[in-house]
Coordinates of C-alpha atoms in Angstrom, one line a residue:
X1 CA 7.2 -42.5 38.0
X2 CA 4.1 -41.8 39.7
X3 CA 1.0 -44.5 37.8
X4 CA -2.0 -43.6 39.2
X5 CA -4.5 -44.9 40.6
X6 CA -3.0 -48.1 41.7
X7 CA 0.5 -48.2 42.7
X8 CA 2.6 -46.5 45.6
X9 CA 6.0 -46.0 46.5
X10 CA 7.0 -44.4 49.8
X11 CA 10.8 -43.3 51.3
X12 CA 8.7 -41.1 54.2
X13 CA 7.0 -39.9 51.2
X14 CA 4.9 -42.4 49.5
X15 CA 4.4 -42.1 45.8
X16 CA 4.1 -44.2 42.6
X17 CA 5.9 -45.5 39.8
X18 CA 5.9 -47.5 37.0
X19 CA 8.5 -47.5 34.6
X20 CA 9.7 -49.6 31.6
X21 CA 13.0 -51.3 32.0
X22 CA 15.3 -52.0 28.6
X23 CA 18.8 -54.1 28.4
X24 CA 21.4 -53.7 25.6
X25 CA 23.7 -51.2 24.4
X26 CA 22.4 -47.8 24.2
X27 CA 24.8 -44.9 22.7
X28 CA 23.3 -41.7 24.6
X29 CA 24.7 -38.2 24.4
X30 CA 26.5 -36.2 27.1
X31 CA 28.2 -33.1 26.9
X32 CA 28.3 -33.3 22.8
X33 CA 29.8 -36.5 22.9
X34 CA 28.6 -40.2 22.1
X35 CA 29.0 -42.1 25.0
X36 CA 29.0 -45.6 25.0
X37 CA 27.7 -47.7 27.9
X38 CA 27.6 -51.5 27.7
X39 CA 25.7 -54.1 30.2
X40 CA 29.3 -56.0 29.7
X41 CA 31.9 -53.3 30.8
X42 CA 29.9 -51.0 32.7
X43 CA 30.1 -53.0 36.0
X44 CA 32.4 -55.9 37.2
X45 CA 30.3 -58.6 38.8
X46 CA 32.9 -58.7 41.6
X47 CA 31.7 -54.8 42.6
X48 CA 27.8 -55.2 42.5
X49 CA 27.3 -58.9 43.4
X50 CA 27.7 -58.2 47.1
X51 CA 25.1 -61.0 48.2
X52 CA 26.9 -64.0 47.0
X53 CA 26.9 -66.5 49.2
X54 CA 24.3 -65.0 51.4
X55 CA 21.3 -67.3 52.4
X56 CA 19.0 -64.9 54.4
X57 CA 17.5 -63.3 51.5
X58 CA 15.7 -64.3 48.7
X59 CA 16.2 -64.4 44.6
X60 CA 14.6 -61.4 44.1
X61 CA 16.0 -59.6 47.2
X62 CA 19.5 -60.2 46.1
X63 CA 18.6 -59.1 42.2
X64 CA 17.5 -55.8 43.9
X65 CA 20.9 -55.4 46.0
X66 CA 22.4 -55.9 42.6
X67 CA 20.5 -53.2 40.1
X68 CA 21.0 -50.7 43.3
X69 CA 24.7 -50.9 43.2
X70 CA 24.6 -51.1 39.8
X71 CA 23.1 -47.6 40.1
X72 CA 25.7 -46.8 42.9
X73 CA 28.8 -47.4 41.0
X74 CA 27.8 -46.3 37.7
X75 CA 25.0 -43.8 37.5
X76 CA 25.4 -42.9 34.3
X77 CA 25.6 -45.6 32.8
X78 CA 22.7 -46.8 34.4
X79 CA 20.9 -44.2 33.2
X80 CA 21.9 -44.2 29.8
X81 CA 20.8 -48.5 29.5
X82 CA 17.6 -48.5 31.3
X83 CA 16.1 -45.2 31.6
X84 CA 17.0 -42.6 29.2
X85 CA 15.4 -44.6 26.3
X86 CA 11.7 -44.3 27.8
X87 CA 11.5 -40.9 27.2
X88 CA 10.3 -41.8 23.9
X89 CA 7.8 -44.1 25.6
X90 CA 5.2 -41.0 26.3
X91 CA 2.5 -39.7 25.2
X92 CA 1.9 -36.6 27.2
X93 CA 1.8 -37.7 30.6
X94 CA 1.2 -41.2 30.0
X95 CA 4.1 -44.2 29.5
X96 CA 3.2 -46.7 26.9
X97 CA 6.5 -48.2 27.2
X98 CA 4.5 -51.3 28.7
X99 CA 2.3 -51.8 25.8
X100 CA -0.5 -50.3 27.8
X101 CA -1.2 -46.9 29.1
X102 CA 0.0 -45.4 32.8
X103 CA -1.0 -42.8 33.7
X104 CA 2.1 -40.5 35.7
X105 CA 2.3 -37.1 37.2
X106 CA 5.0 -35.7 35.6
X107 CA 5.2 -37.0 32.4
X108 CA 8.7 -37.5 30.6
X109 CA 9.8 -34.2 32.5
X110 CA 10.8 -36.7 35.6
X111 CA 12.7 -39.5 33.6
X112 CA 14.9 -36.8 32.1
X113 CA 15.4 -34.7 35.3
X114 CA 16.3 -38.4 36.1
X115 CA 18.7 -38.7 33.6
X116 CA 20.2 -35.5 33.9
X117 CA 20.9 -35.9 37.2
X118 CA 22.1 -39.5 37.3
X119 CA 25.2 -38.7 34.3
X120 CA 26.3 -35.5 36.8
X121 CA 26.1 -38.1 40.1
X122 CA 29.2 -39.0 41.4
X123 CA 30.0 -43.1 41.4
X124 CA 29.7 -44.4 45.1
X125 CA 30.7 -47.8 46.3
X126 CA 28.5 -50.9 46.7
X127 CA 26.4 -51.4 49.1
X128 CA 27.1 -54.4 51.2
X129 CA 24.3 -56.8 52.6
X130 CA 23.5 -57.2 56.4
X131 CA 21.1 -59.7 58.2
X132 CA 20.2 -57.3 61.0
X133 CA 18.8 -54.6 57.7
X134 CA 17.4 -57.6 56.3
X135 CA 15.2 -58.9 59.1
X136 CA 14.2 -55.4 59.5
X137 CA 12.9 -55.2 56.1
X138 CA 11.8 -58.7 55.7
X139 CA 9.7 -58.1 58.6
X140 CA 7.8 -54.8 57.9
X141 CA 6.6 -56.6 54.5
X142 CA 5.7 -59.3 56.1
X143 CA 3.8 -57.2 58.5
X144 CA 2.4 -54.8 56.3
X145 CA 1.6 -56.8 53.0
X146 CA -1.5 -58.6 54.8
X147 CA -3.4 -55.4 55.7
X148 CA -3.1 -53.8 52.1
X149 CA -1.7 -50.1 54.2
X150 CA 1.3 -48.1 53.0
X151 CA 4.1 -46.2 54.6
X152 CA 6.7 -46.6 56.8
X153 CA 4.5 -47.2 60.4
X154 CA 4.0 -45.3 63.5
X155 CA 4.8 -45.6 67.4
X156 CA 6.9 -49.0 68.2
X157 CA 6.4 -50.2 64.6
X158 CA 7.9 -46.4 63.0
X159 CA 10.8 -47.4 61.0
X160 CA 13.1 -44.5 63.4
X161 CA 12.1 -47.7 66.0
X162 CA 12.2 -50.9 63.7
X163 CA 15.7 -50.0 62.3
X164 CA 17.3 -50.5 66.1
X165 CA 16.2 -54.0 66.5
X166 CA 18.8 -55.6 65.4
X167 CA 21.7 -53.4 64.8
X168 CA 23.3 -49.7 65.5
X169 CA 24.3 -47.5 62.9
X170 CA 25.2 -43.6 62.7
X171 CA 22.4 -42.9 60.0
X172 CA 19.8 -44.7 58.4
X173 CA 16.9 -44.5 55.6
X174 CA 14.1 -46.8 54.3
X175 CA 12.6 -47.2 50.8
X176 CA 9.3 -49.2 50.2
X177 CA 8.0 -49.9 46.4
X178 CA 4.3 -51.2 45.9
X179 CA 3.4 -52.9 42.6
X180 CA 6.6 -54.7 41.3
X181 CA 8.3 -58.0 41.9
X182 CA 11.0 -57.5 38.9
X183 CA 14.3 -56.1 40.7
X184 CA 14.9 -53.5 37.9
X185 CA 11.7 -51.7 38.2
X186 CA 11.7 -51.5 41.6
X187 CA 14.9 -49.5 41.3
X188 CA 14.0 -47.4 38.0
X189 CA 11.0 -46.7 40.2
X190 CA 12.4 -45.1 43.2
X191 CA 15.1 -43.5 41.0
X192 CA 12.7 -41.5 38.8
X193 CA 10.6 -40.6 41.9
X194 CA 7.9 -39.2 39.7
X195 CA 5.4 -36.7 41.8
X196 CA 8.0 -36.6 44.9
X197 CA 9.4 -32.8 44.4
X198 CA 12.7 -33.5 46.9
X199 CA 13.2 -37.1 45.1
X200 CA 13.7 -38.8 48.5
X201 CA 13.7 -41.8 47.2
X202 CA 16.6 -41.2 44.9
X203 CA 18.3 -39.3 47.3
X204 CA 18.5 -42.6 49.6
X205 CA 19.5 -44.9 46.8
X206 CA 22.5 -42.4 46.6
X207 CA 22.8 -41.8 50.1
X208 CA 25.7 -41.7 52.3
X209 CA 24.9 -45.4 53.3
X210 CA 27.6 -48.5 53.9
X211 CA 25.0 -51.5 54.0
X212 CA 21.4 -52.5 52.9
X213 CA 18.7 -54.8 53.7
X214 CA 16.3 -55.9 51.2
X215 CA 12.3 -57.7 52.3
X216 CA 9.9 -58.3 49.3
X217 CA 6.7 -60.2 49.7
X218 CA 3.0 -59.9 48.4
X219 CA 0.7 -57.1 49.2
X220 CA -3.1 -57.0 49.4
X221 CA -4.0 -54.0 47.8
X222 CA -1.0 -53.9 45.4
X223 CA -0.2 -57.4 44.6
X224 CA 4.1 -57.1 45.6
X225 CA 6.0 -54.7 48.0
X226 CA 9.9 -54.7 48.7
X227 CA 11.2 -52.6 51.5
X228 CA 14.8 -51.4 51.4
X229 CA 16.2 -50.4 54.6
X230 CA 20.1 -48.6 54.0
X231 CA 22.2 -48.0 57.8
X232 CA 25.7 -46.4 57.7
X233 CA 28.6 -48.0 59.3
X234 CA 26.2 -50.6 60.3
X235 CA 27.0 -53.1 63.0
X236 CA 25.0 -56.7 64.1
X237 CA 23.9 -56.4 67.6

């Protein structure tokens, strides 16, 4: 969702988002039925923990890759866990699910479009890691986060440039989330895409993509930025 003043997201959109994150068992309803979703049995660590053994990217970088697939391979069940139970977390447009207020455009309407949308998505497979994506992203935040600025760059540093450095690919898309250094957030935040009317952001995260690159580092103006760059059939130069 979209906090305002101080938080951006951007996909080639940038917007904002803050959302609360929950863990247990939550029994949500679907088609007039109780369905059940549990952290235990909705995923098999073998499916999302792609990264294992992987020593180009960081703690955090990695707990991103895994709440992403987590979201890939079981949408609904993602949804039902960490998202549907903030939609009693408002109070008009503004989340207290934090203990303090934010501020969002939408209001709950985007975290139950959100919802909605994630229990009729079709499961995808896991995303699988690559070095090339994660230099890529690695090095935009690294770049960026000094000067405080937003978005995806321009002229030799546009990502349409950046994501040919190291690798080819037959389609590509990049994420970037300001404000959070928590893995789950960062996902619940481009998911819910509050303010961003063709939910790009979402729309990546269940894009037609093969592999993923994951950069997070500190920002300036907005204390943490991660960059997620997806490529499909990706290949190492």
């Amino acid at each position: 969702m979209k906090w305002l003043p101080n938080y951006v997201t951007a996909v080639v959109i940038i917007c904002v988002l803050l959302l609360a994150a929950c863990n247990g068992e939550y029994i949500g309803i679907r088609k007039g039925e109780n369905v059940v979703h549990d952290e235990t049995t909705a995923w098999s660590s073998i499916t999302v923990e792609t990264t294992t053994g992987v020593d180009y990217m960081s703690a955090l970088e990695k707990e991103v890759m895994i709440e992403l697939n987590k979201a890939r391979t079981n949408p609904a069940a993602y949804a039902e866990l960490y998202i549907e139970p903030m939609l009693s977390q408002f109070n008009g447009t503004v989340f207290t699910g934090y203990g303090y207020n934010l501020i969002t455009r939408e209001g709950v309407a985007a975290v139950s479009e959100c919802v909605n949308a994630m229990k009729a998505q079709t499961a995808l497979s896991a995303l699988n890691p690559a070095k090339g994506l994660a230099k890529t992203a690695q090095e935009w935040a690294a770049a960026q986060g000094p000067t405080g600025e937003t978005g995806h760059g321009s002229g030799t540093d546009a990502f349409s440039e950046r994501i040919k450095k190291y690798g080819t690919y037959t389609g590509a898309g990049e994420n970037i989330s300001y404000g959070y250094n928590d893995a789950r957030k960062i996902v619940i935040q481009l998911l819910v895409d509050d303010g961003v009317s063709n939910r790009g952001h979402r729309k990546n995260i269940f894009g037609n993509y093969t592999h993923a690159g994951i950069g997070c580092g500190a920002h300036t103006k907005y204390g943490n930025m991660c960059v997620i760059d997806f490529a499909n059939n990706y290949s190492e130069k």
